[in-house]
């Protein structure tokens, strides 16, 4: 395509002098006293996943509602892949509450997402920073994601702001604003810039209402003043241009891109730099439309143009040029792919650039190319690795951080192991060195403040909490721990971007490399660790403890011989005089908790528990938080091993109530909830109840219904109620009633909002979700004792509404509650079954896994209670269940619950289900072979045996799978064992001894021996 240079007529507009003076006065009043020159402050976005950032900016696609299960990802989240939960070291906190409706509940701690607050990990222990400030001359912002980073300005005092907003009613008010920005060269720069930023906000809010003349005047003035002599004004004009462009105006402003590209050739530096600054912002904010047919693919001209400026004499221009092209790497834009070799060649030429910003953009480009054009980098990989090693040690931390991302990205590539192996002797010391706190880290973290427990938290210290609905799951044979790697639930917290820095990136890189190389990494790390862990300087020693934690998962096997010496040393470090050493030690010890618990309790568990409990009462808030989180992890690992120490543990946790400030109180609830999950009914002793309940109820009474601190408290009480069982009875009525009220209020507000959205705000449905989950906990803990409370309330009517809510998490929690009420007081549920079953049937949609999972489980519970009366409802659900169990890549939890429910339906209505036996018997058997003996497994296997007796031909082709599933039982009840015997011997007799021998020769030896020993076949 060819661009025509069009000459645009100049628009004449003159301000009224009196009006202009009034506006100038308001602008000056609006500036805070300390505002002289604005600086742009921008979070560092991990560049490997700018695509995720782009999606975040444009809004989630196909997300399943809102919140943790919505499938929304943010730019920080991709980096966390494999770094969270048991599937990977916990270097990043995970958002989401204390995981959900995890199995019929004494098993609740067995399959749930890690608790949000405990996963405090390195993100909490690392510095709150990552903000990079532009150089002294305000050279214009490089927004990382979206428009919001473009506008750096102080909030306006409300009175001036109000007056300026009132002026919006005058059609030419925006003409005055552009006039101040571009024409009043004698005014001070902050006033002119503020005028432009107010205009930018007006464009965002009211652009469609601007009269045509005003719009044209603004556009014309922007293009005429893109080369202003002031960097601040150039950047403000650039912000204004990209804001107009992102309002859909790229199509309606045909001369914008040709004009900006032609200005790049200007001999005047300011004009060239201003045009490039504007183009960079447009590339960031409108990348998708630039690479589309809507604009006749302008990138075909723009990208070759940008590449010409890689060799420009000005470092600022070179930096703009690389940054513009970088926007199109991840999306594999065709215009860039056509020039990929030229692009890479130009990048290599800039590798040693003297300007840090250029080096940073070069590193960023190479990191992204690693993901999308590995084929082009592979021939140069040795040199690239050597270059990135240098840049990871760059004097400029922003360059070093960008380069450090390279190791994280490379670790995810299949070639990593071969490519990096010979560089490990150089790379590992570089990463380890990057894990030390810098001087500025320590200042920002107040590392010299040892005692701060009496200082109240500011509101920004407290991260938003997000509740995660309950998800029913089965208990497993191996060790009772089963956590699925639920990547989509790892949503970017408020600080996953802004707190990302070289220390964290180095640690995350070491962590992923430990998972790639496993114990092969240890020869490179152990000599360093020996020196670091016992170093006399606390900063060095602290980094060594962090290194030890970072390699915990990947190198666990190889570390075991050293742990008998290292764990006591770490326990000693819990008493270090430096708070930052104590806090990182808590985290590192939590990473080895699984090993600690596997040893005799007196050797490591008892001393570790004793010291961690002391740290829970530390005088430093950061240490309190780290200790509470580490202790919660230890609780999960140790479970009933903690029962002998319950009095001591409760004594400490309850004392912490009187000691903790706001933020750590929320984490304390989490530790108490995890303790209840871990020790279960052992908590139900009068002396323990007397210690624990009064402070919890006191907090409960203090909090208002609209206070979000209710989330963690309700979650905690849910676990406590389930554990205490009848011990919770004295407290249950007010708790039950408040939960019902929360659900009712939320539903009422939602109805008002649906009817009159302008007048009524949408409610925060998390209040309803968390209340439904606590009701589930009460139903499970109190069992039949909840019957009177249900009889006196309208909970079933409310639940019927919740089951049809648009938000998946609400439906998920309501189905969990339905299952629990079915078990606890079916007499109240039964009259509603005809209404409930069709809704359950329509929610058997595996696109919403957790909703589908809980609906499936509830159907199974209802079938056991209904018996033969379940018959009319079988057609509503059976086909969907059979489809789910045969669906590829279905999560294990959903498969197990589906298998149990099919078995239970077959148990109560064998004539209706048995004809389909052949369609599900194989996946049914493989799904249930690993879960523990329990009542649910028992009823499901009785169902399968009954169906086999009705339709024996349905199992013949897959009989070996049935044999394997039967052998998974450790101790079946006598009558169930007889059913197994009858089927096994019946099959053997039918085929004859010789055929049976040939058939059983296919069995693995352990299966053959087990069937012979237990069933005599």
Short mmCIF file of N, CA and C in Angstrom, two decimals, residues 408-540:
data_model
loop_
_atom_site.label_atom_id
_atom_site.label_comp_id
_atom_site.label_asym_id
_atom_site.label_seq_id
_atom_site.Cartn_x
_atom_site.Cartn_y
_atom_site.Cartn_z
N UNK A 408 14.25 -17.72 32.73
CA UNK A 408 12.91 -18.26 33.02
C UNK A 408 12.26 -18.79 31.74
N UNK A 409 12.38 -18.02 30.67
CA UNK A 409 11.76 -18.43 29.40
C UNK A 409 12.47 -19.64 28.81
N UNK A 410 13.79 -19.61 28.85
CA UNK A 410 14.56 -20.72 28.28
C UNK A 410 14.25 -22.03 29.00
N UNK A 411 14.05 -21.94 30.32
CA UNK A 411 13.79 -23.16 31.10
C UNK A 411 12.51 -23.87 30.66
N UNK A 412 11.61 -23.13 30.00
CA UNK A 412 10.37 -23.76 29.54
C UNK A 412 10.51 -24.38 28.16
N UNK A 413 11.65 -24.16 27.52
CA UNK A 413 11.86 -24.71 26.17
C UNK A 413 12.50 -26.09 26.27
N UNK A 414 12.07 -27.00 25.39
CA UNK A 414 12.62 -28.37 25.45
C UNK A 414 14.14 -28.41 25.31
N UNK A 415 14.71 -27.43 24.61
CA UNK A 415 16.16 -27.48 24.35
C UNK A 415 16.98 -27.01 25.54
N UNK A 416 16.30 -26.51 26.58
CA UNK A 416 17.02 -25.87 27.68
C UNK A 416 18.14 -26.73 28.24
N UNK A 417 17.83 -27.98 28.53
CA UNK A 417 18.80 -28.82 29.23
C UNK A 417 20.10 -28.93 28.45
N UNK A 418 19.99 -29.15 27.13
CA UNK A 418 21.20 -29.30 26.31
C UNK A 418 21.93 -27.97 26.12
N UNK A 419 21.14 -26.90 25.91
CA UNK A 419 21.74 -25.61 25.58
C UNK A 419 22.52 -25.03 26.76
N UNK A 420 21.96 -25.17 27.95
CA UNK A 420 22.53 -24.46 29.10
C UNK A 420 23.56 -25.25 29.88
N UNK A 421 23.62 -26.55 29.65
CA UNK A 421 24.40 -27.39 30.56
C UNK A 421 25.86 -26.91 30.70
N UNK A 422 26.48 -26.49 29.61
CA UNK A 422 27.89 -26.10 29.73
C UNK A 422 28.06 -24.69 30.29
N UNK A 423 26.94 -23.96 30.39
CA UNK A 423 27.02 -22.60 30.93
C UNK A 423 26.67 -22.55 32.42
N UNK A 424 26.23 -23.69 32.98
CA UNK A 424 25.80 -23.68 34.38
C UNK A 424 26.88 -23.19 35.35
N UNK A 425 28.17 -23.56 35.16
CA UNK A 425 29.18 -23.08 36.12
C UNK A 425 29.24 -21.55 36.20
N UNK A 426 28.90 -20.86 35.08
CA UNK A 426 28.89 -19.39 35.11
C UNK A 426 27.53 -18.86 35.56
N UNK A 427 26.47 -19.51 35.08
CA UNK A 427 25.12 -18.97 35.29
C UNK A 427 24.69 -19.05 36.75
N UNK A 428 24.93 -20.19 37.39
CA UNK A 428 24.41 -20.37 38.76
C UNK A 428 24.96 -19.31 39.71
N UNK A 429 26.28 -19.03 39.71
CA UNK A 429 26.76 -17.95 40.60
C UNK A 429 26.13 -16.59 40.30
N UNK A 430 25.85 -16.33 39.01
CA UNK A 430 25.22 -15.04 38.65
C UNK A 430 23.82 -14.95 39.25
N UNK A 431 23.03 -16.03 39.11
CA UNK A 431 21.68 -16.02 39.68
C UNK A 431 21.73 -15.92 41.20
N UNK A 432 22.62 -16.67 41.80
CA UNK A 432 22.74 -16.65 43.27
C UNK A 432 23.11 -15.24 43.74
N UNK A 433 24.00 -14.61 43.02
CA UNK A 433 24.42 -13.25 43.37
C UNK A 433 23.26 -12.26 43.25
N UNK A 434 22.40 -12.50 42.26
CA UNK A 434 21.24 -11.63 42.06
C UNK A 434 20.19 -11.78 43.14
N UNK A 435 20.32 -12.79 43.99
CA UNK A 435 19.32 -13.05 45.02
C UNK A 435 19.59 -12.29 46.32
N UNK A 436 20.68 -11.54 46.35
CA UNK A 436 20.96 -10.72 47.54
C UNK A 436 20.11 -9.46 47.51
N UNK A 437 19.69 -9.03 48.69
CA UNK A 437 19.02 -7.73 48.80
C UNK A 437 20.01 -6.63 48.43
N UNK A 438 19.55 -5.67 47.62
CA UNK A 438 20.39 -4.50 47.35
C UNK A 438 20.18 -3.49 48.49
N UNK A 439 21.04 -2.49 48.55
CA UNK A 439 20.90 -1.48 49.60
C UNK A 439 19.54 -0.80 49.54
N UNK A 440 19.09 -0.53 48.31
CA UNK A 440 17.80 0.17 48.19
C UNK A 440 16.64 -0.74 48.58
N UNK A 441 16.78 -2.06 48.31
CA UNK A 441 15.77 -3.02 48.77
C UNK A 441 15.58 -2.91 50.27
N UNK A 442 16.70 -2.89 50.96
CA UNK A 442 16.67 -2.90 52.43
C UNK A 442 16.02 -1.62 52.95
N UNK A 443 16.32 -0.49 52.29
CA UNK A 443 15.70 0.78 52.70
C UNK A 443 14.19 0.70 52.48
N UNK A 444 13.79 0.24 51.29
CA UNK A 444 12.36 0.18 50.97
C UNK A 444 11.60 -0.80 51.86
N UNK A 445 12.30 -1.86 52.26
CA UNK A 445 11.68 -2.87 53.12
C UNK A 445 11.76 -2.51 54.60
N UNK A 446 12.36 -1.36 54.88
CA UNK A 446 12.62 -0.98 56.27
C UNK A 446 13.36 -2.10 56.98
N UNK A 447 14.38 -2.61 56.28
CA UNK A 447 15.14 -3.75 56.81
C UNK A 447 15.85 -3.47 58.12
N UNK A 448 16.00 -2.19 58.45
CA UNK A 448 16.66 -1.87 59.72
C UNK A 448 15.65 -1.76 60.85
N UNK A 449 14.35 -1.82 60.53
CA UNK A 449 13.32 -1.77 61.58
C UNK A 449 13.07 -3.19 62.07
N UNK A 450 13.48 -3.46 63.27
CA UNK A 450 13.34 -4.83 63.78
C UNK A 450 12.00 -5.05 64.50
N UNK A 451 11.51 -4.01 65.18
CA UNK A 451 10.26 -4.17 65.94
C UNK A 451 9.23 -3.17 65.44
N UNK A 452 8.16 -3.68 64.84
CA UNK A 452 7.12 -2.78 64.34
C UNK A 452 5.73 -3.31 64.64
N UNK A 453 5.62 -4.24 65.59
CA UNK A 453 4.33 -4.91 65.80
C UNK A 453 3.24 -3.97 66.31
N UNK A 454 3.64 -2.84 66.89
CA UNK A 454 2.62 -1.93 67.44
C UNK A 454 2.18 -0.88 66.42
N UNK A 455 2.83 -0.86 65.25
CA UNK A 455 2.48 0.15 64.23
C UNK A 455 1.29 -0.38 63.42
N UNK A 456 0.17 0.34 63.42
CA UNK A 456 -1.00 -0.15 62.66
C UNK A 456 -0.68 -0.23 61.17
N UNK A 457 -1.35 -1.18 60.48
CA UNK A 457 -1.17 -1.33 59.04
C UNK A 457 -1.90 -0.21 58.32
N UNK A 458 -1.30 0.26 57.22
CA UNK A 458 -2.06 1.16 56.35
C UNK A 458 -2.89 0.28 55.41
N UNK A 459 -3.96 0.86 54.89
CA UNK A 459 -4.88 0.05 54.07
C UNK A 459 -4.19 -0.56 52.87
N UNK A 460 -3.18 0.18 52.28
CA UNK A 460 -2.54 -0.39 51.08
C UNK A 460 -1.64 -1.56 51.41
N UNK A 461 -1.36 -1.79 52.71
CA UNK A 461 -0.58 -2.97 53.09
C UNK A 461 -1.38 -4.25 52.91
N UNK A 462 -2.70 -4.09 52.85
CA UNK A 462 -3.56 -5.28 52.93
C UNK A 462 -4.05 -5.63 51.54
N UNK A 463 -3.63 -6.77 51.06
CA UNK A 463 -4.04 -7.20 49.72
C UNK A 463 -5.50 -7.59 49.72
N UNK A 464 -6.17 -7.41 48.58
CA UNK A 464 -7.55 -7.89 48.52
C UNK A 464 -7.59 -9.40 48.65
N UNK A 465 -8.62 -9.90 49.36
CA UNK A 465 -8.78 -11.35 49.52
C UNK A 465 -9.80 -11.82 48.50
N UNK A 466 -9.59 -13.00 47.99
CA UNK A 466 -10.56 -13.55 47.04
C UNK A 466 -10.92 -14.94 47.52
N UNK A 467 -12.23 -15.13 47.72
CA UNK A 467 -12.68 -16.41 48.21
C UNK A 467 -12.76 -17.40 47.07
N UNK A 468 -12.43 -18.66 47.35
CA UNK A 468 -12.59 -19.70 46.33
C UNK A 468 -13.66 -20.66 46.78
N UNK A 469 -14.63 -20.88 45.90
CA UNK A 469 -15.77 -21.72 46.26
C UNK A 469 -15.35 -23.15 46.52
N UNK A 470 -16.20 -23.84 47.27
CA UNK A 470 -15.88 -25.21 47.64
C UNK A 470 -15.96 -26.14 46.43
N UNK A 471 -15.04 -27.08 46.37
CA UNK A 471 -15.00 -28.05 45.27
C UNK A 471 -14.89 -29.44 45.87
N UNK A 472 -15.86 -30.28 45.56
CA UNK A 472 -15.89 -31.61 46.15
C UNK A 472 -14.83 -32.50 45.53
N UNK A 473 -14.09 -33.24 46.34
CA UNK A 473 -13.05 -34.11 45.79
C UNK A 473 -12.94 -35.38 46.62
N UNK A 474 -12.27 -36.36 46.04
CA UNK A 474 -12.11 -37.65 46.71
C UNK A 474 -10.75 -37.75 47.39
N UNK A 475 -10.70 -38.58 48.44
CA UNK A 475 -9.43 -38.80 49.14
C UNK A 475 -8.67 -39.92 48.45
N UNK A 476 -7.35 -39.78 48.41
CA UNK A 476 -6.54 -40.71 47.64
C UNK A 476 -5.72 -41.64 48.50
N UNK A 477 -5.29 -42.70 47.83
CA UNK A 477 -4.63 -43.77 48.55
C UNK A 477 -3.23 -43.40 49.00
N UNK A 478 -2.46 -42.73 48.08
CA UNK A 478 -1.01 -42.62 48.31
C UNK A 478 -0.71 -42.00 49.66
N UNK A 479 -1.07 -40.70 49.83
CA UNK A 479 -0.68 -40.07 51.09
C UNK A 479 -1.75 -39.10 51.55
N UNK A 480 -2.90 -39.19 50.93
CA UNK A 480 -3.97 -38.30 51.35
C UNK A 480 -3.84 -36.90 50.81
N UNK A 481 -2.79 -36.63 50.06
CA UNK A 481 -2.60 -35.28 49.51
C UNK A 481 -2.77 -35.37 48.01
N UNK A 482 -3.67 -34.58 47.49
CA UNK A 482 -3.85 -34.58 46.03
C UNK A 482 -4.23 -33.19 45.62
N UNK A 483 -3.32 -32.49 44.98
CA UNK A 483 -3.65 -31.14 44.54
C UNK A 483 -3.45 -31.04 43.04
N UNK A 484 -4.45 -30.52 42.37
CA UNK A 484 -4.34 -30.38 40.93
C UNK A 484 -3.66 -29.07 40.60
N UNK A 485 -2.91 -29.07 39.55
CA UNK A 485 -2.22 -27.85 39.12
C UNK A 485 -3.22 -26.99 38.37
N UNK A 486 -3.84 -26.08 39.08
CA UNK A 486 -4.94 -25.31 38.52
C UNK A 486 -4.43 -23.95 38.09
N UNK A 487 -3.76 -23.94 36.95
CA UNK A 487 -3.05 -22.74 36.51
C UNK A 487 -3.94 -21.52 36.42
N UNK A 488 -5.16 -21.73 35.91
CA UNK A 488 -6.00 -20.57 35.65
C UNK A 488 -6.41 -19.86 36.92
N UNK A 489 -6.24 -20.50 38.04
CA UNK A 489 -6.63 -19.85 39.28
C UNK A 489 -5.55 -18.94 39.81
N UNK A 490 -4.42 -18.95 39.17
CA UNK A 490 -3.35 -18.10 39.66
C UNK A 490 -3.47 -16.75 38.98
N UNK A 491 -4.24 -15.87 39.62
CA UNK A 491 -4.49 -14.59 38.99
C UNK A 491 -3.54 -13.57 39.55
N UNK A 492 -3.13 -12.59 38.74
CA UNK A 492 -2.15 -11.62 39.19
C UNK A 492 -2.66 -10.83 40.37
N UNK A 493 -1.92 -10.85 41.48
CA UNK A 493 -2.26 -10.02 42.62
C UNK A 493 -1.91 -8.58 42.34
N UNK A 494 -2.25 -7.75 43.31
CA UNK A 494 -1.94 -6.34 43.13
C UNK A 494 -0.44 -6.11 43.00
N UNK A 495 0.37 -7.04 43.48
CA UNK A 495 1.80 -6.76 43.42
C UNK A 495 2.58 -7.75 42.59
N UNK A 496 1.92 -8.64 41.87
CA UNK A 496 2.73 -9.57 41.08
C UNK A 496 3.48 -8.85 39.98
N UNK A 497 3.01 -7.68 39.57
CA UNK A 497 3.78 -6.92 38.60
C UNK A 497 4.72 -5.96 39.31
N UNK A 498 4.16 -5.12 40.17
CA UNK A 498 4.95 -4.00 40.67
C UNK A 498 6.07 -4.44 41.60
N UNK A 499 5.98 -5.63 42.17
CA UNK A 499 7.02 -6.07 43.08
C UNK A 499 8.08 -6.94 42.41
N UNK A 500 7.93 -7.17 41.13
CA UNK A 500 8.86 -8.05 40.43
C UNK A 500 10.21 -7.36 40.31
N UNK A 501 11.26 -7.99 40.76
CA UNK A 501 12.58 -7.34 40.69
C UNK A 501 13.65 -8.41 40.47
N UNK A 502 14.89 -7.97 40.43
CA UNK A 502 15.98 -8.88 40.07
C UNK A 502 16.12 -10.02 41.07
N UNK A 503 15.94 -9.72 42.34
CA UNK A 503 16.05 -10.77 43.37
C UNK A 503 15.03 -11.88 43.12
N UNK A 504 13.78 -11.49 42.91
CA UNK A 504 12.73 -12.48 42.70
C UNK A 504 12.91 -13.23 41.39
N UNK A 505 13.27 -12.48 40.36
CA UNK A 505 13.44 -13.11 39.05
C UNK A 505 14.59 -14.12 39.10
N UNK A 506 15.68 -13.77 39.79
CA UNK A 506 16.82 -14.69 39.92
C UNK A 506 16.41 -15.95 40.66
N UNK A 507 15.65 -15.76 41.75
CA UNK A 507 15.20 -16.91 42.54
C UNK A 507 14.24 -17.79 41.73
N UNK A 508 13.31 -17.14 41.00
CA UNK A 508 12.37 -17.92 40.18
C UNK A 508 13.12 -18.68 39.10
N UNK A 509 14.15 -18.05 38.53
CA UNK A 509 14.95 -18.72 37.49
C UNK A 509 15.69 -19.93 38.08
N UNK A 510 16.27 -19.75 39.26
CA UNK A 510 16.97 -20.87 39.90
C UNK A 510 16.00 -22.00 40.20
N UNK A 511 14.82 -21.63 40.64
CA UNK A 511 13.78 -22.62 40.94
C UNK A 511 13.41 -23.44 39.71
N UNK A 512 13.13 -22.76 38.57
CA UNK A 512 12.73 -23.52 37.38
C UNK A 512 13.90 -24.35 36.84
N UNK A 513 15.11 -23.81 36.95
CA UNK A 513 16.27 -24.59 36.49
C UNK A 513 16.49 -25.81 37.38
N UNK A 514 16.20 -25.67 38.67
CA UNK A 514 16.30 -26.83 39.58
C UNK A 514 15.31 -27.91 39.16
N UNK A 515 14.15 -27.48 38.64
CA UNK A 515 13.18 -28.47 38.16
C UNK A 515 13.58 -29.08 36.83
N UNK A 516 14.41 -28.38 36.06
CA UNK A 516 14.90 -28.93 34.78
C UNK A 516 16.05 -29.90 35.04
N UNK A 517 17.02 -29.47 35.82
CA UNK A 517 18.26 -30.27 35.98
C UNK A 517 18.22 -31.20 37.20
N UNK A 518 17.26 -30.97 38.09
CA UNK A 518 17.16 -31.79 39.32
C UNK A 518 18.52 -31.82 40.03
N UNK A 519 18.94 -33.00 40.45
CA UNK A 519 20.15 -33.10 41.29
C UNK A 519 21.45 -32.76 40.54
N UNK A 520 21.37 -32.72 39.19
CA UNK A 520 22.58 -32.34 38.42
C UNK A 520 23.01 -30.90 38.73
N UNK A 521 22.09 -30.13 39.30
CA UNK A 521 22.42 -28.73 39.61
C UNK A 521 23.27 -28.62 40.89
N UNK A 522 23.16 -29.64 41.74
CA UNK A 522 23.77 -29.52 43.08
C UNK A 522 25.29 -29.31 43.07
N UNK A 523 26.06 -29.96 42.19
CA UNK A 523 27.51 -29.69 42.22
C UNK A 523 27.84 -28.21 42.02
N UNK A 524 26.96 -27.49 41.32
CA UNK A 524 27.21 -26.06 41.09
C UNK A 524 26.73 -25.20 42.26
N UNK A 525 25.78 -25.76 43.04
CA UNK A 525 25.15 -24.93 44.09
C UNK A 525 25.74 -25.21 45.47
N UNK A 526 26.03 -26.47 45.75
CA UNK A 526 26.45 -26.81 47.12
C UNK A 526 27.69 -26.05 47.59
N UNK A 527 28.73 -25.90 46.75
CA UNK A 527 29.89 -25.14 47.23
C UNK A 527 29.52 -23.69 47.59
N UNK A 528 28.62 -23.10 46.80
CA UNK A 528 28.18 -21.73 47.08
C UNK A 528 27.38 -21.68 48.37
N UNK A 529 26.49 -22.67 48.53
CA UNK A 529 25.63 -22.70 49.72
C UNK A 529 26.46 -22.79 51.00
N UNK A 530 27.49 -23.60 50.94
CA UNK A 530 28.33 -23.80 52.12
C UNK A 530 28.89 -22.46 52.61
N UNK A 531 29.29 -21.65 51.63
CA UNK A 531 29.86 -20.35 51.97
C UNK A 531 28.78 -19.36 52.43
N UNK A 532 27.63 -19.37 51.73
CA UNK A 532 26.59 -18.38 52.00
C UNK A 532 25.89 -18.60 53.34
N UNK A 533 25.53 -19.86 53.61
CA UNK A 533 24.68 -20.14 54.78
C UNK A 533 25.35 -19.80 56.10
N UNK A 534 26.67 -19.80 56.11
CA UNK A 534 27.37 -19.56 57.38
C UNK A 534 28.15 -18.24 57.33
N UNK A 535 27.74 -17.36 56.41
CA UNK A 535 28.47 -16.11 56.22
C UNK A 535 28.20 -15.14 57.38
N UNK A 536 29.20 -14.32 57.72
CA UNK A 536 29.03 -13.41 58.86
C UNK A 536 28.16 -12.20 58.52
N UNK A 537 28.06 -11.85 57.20
CA UNK A 537 27.18 -10.73 56.82
C UNK A 537 25.76 -11.25 56.66
N UNK A 538 24.82 -10.59 57.32
CA UNK A 538 23.44 -11.11 57.31
C UNK A 538 22.83 -11.10 55.91
N UNK A 539 23.16 -10.11 55.05
CA UNK A 539 22.58 -10.03 53.71
C UNK A 539 22.99 -11.24 52.88
N UNK A 540 24.25 -11.67 53.03
CA UNK A 540 24.76 -12.82 52.28
C UNK A 540 24.11 -14.10 52.81
#
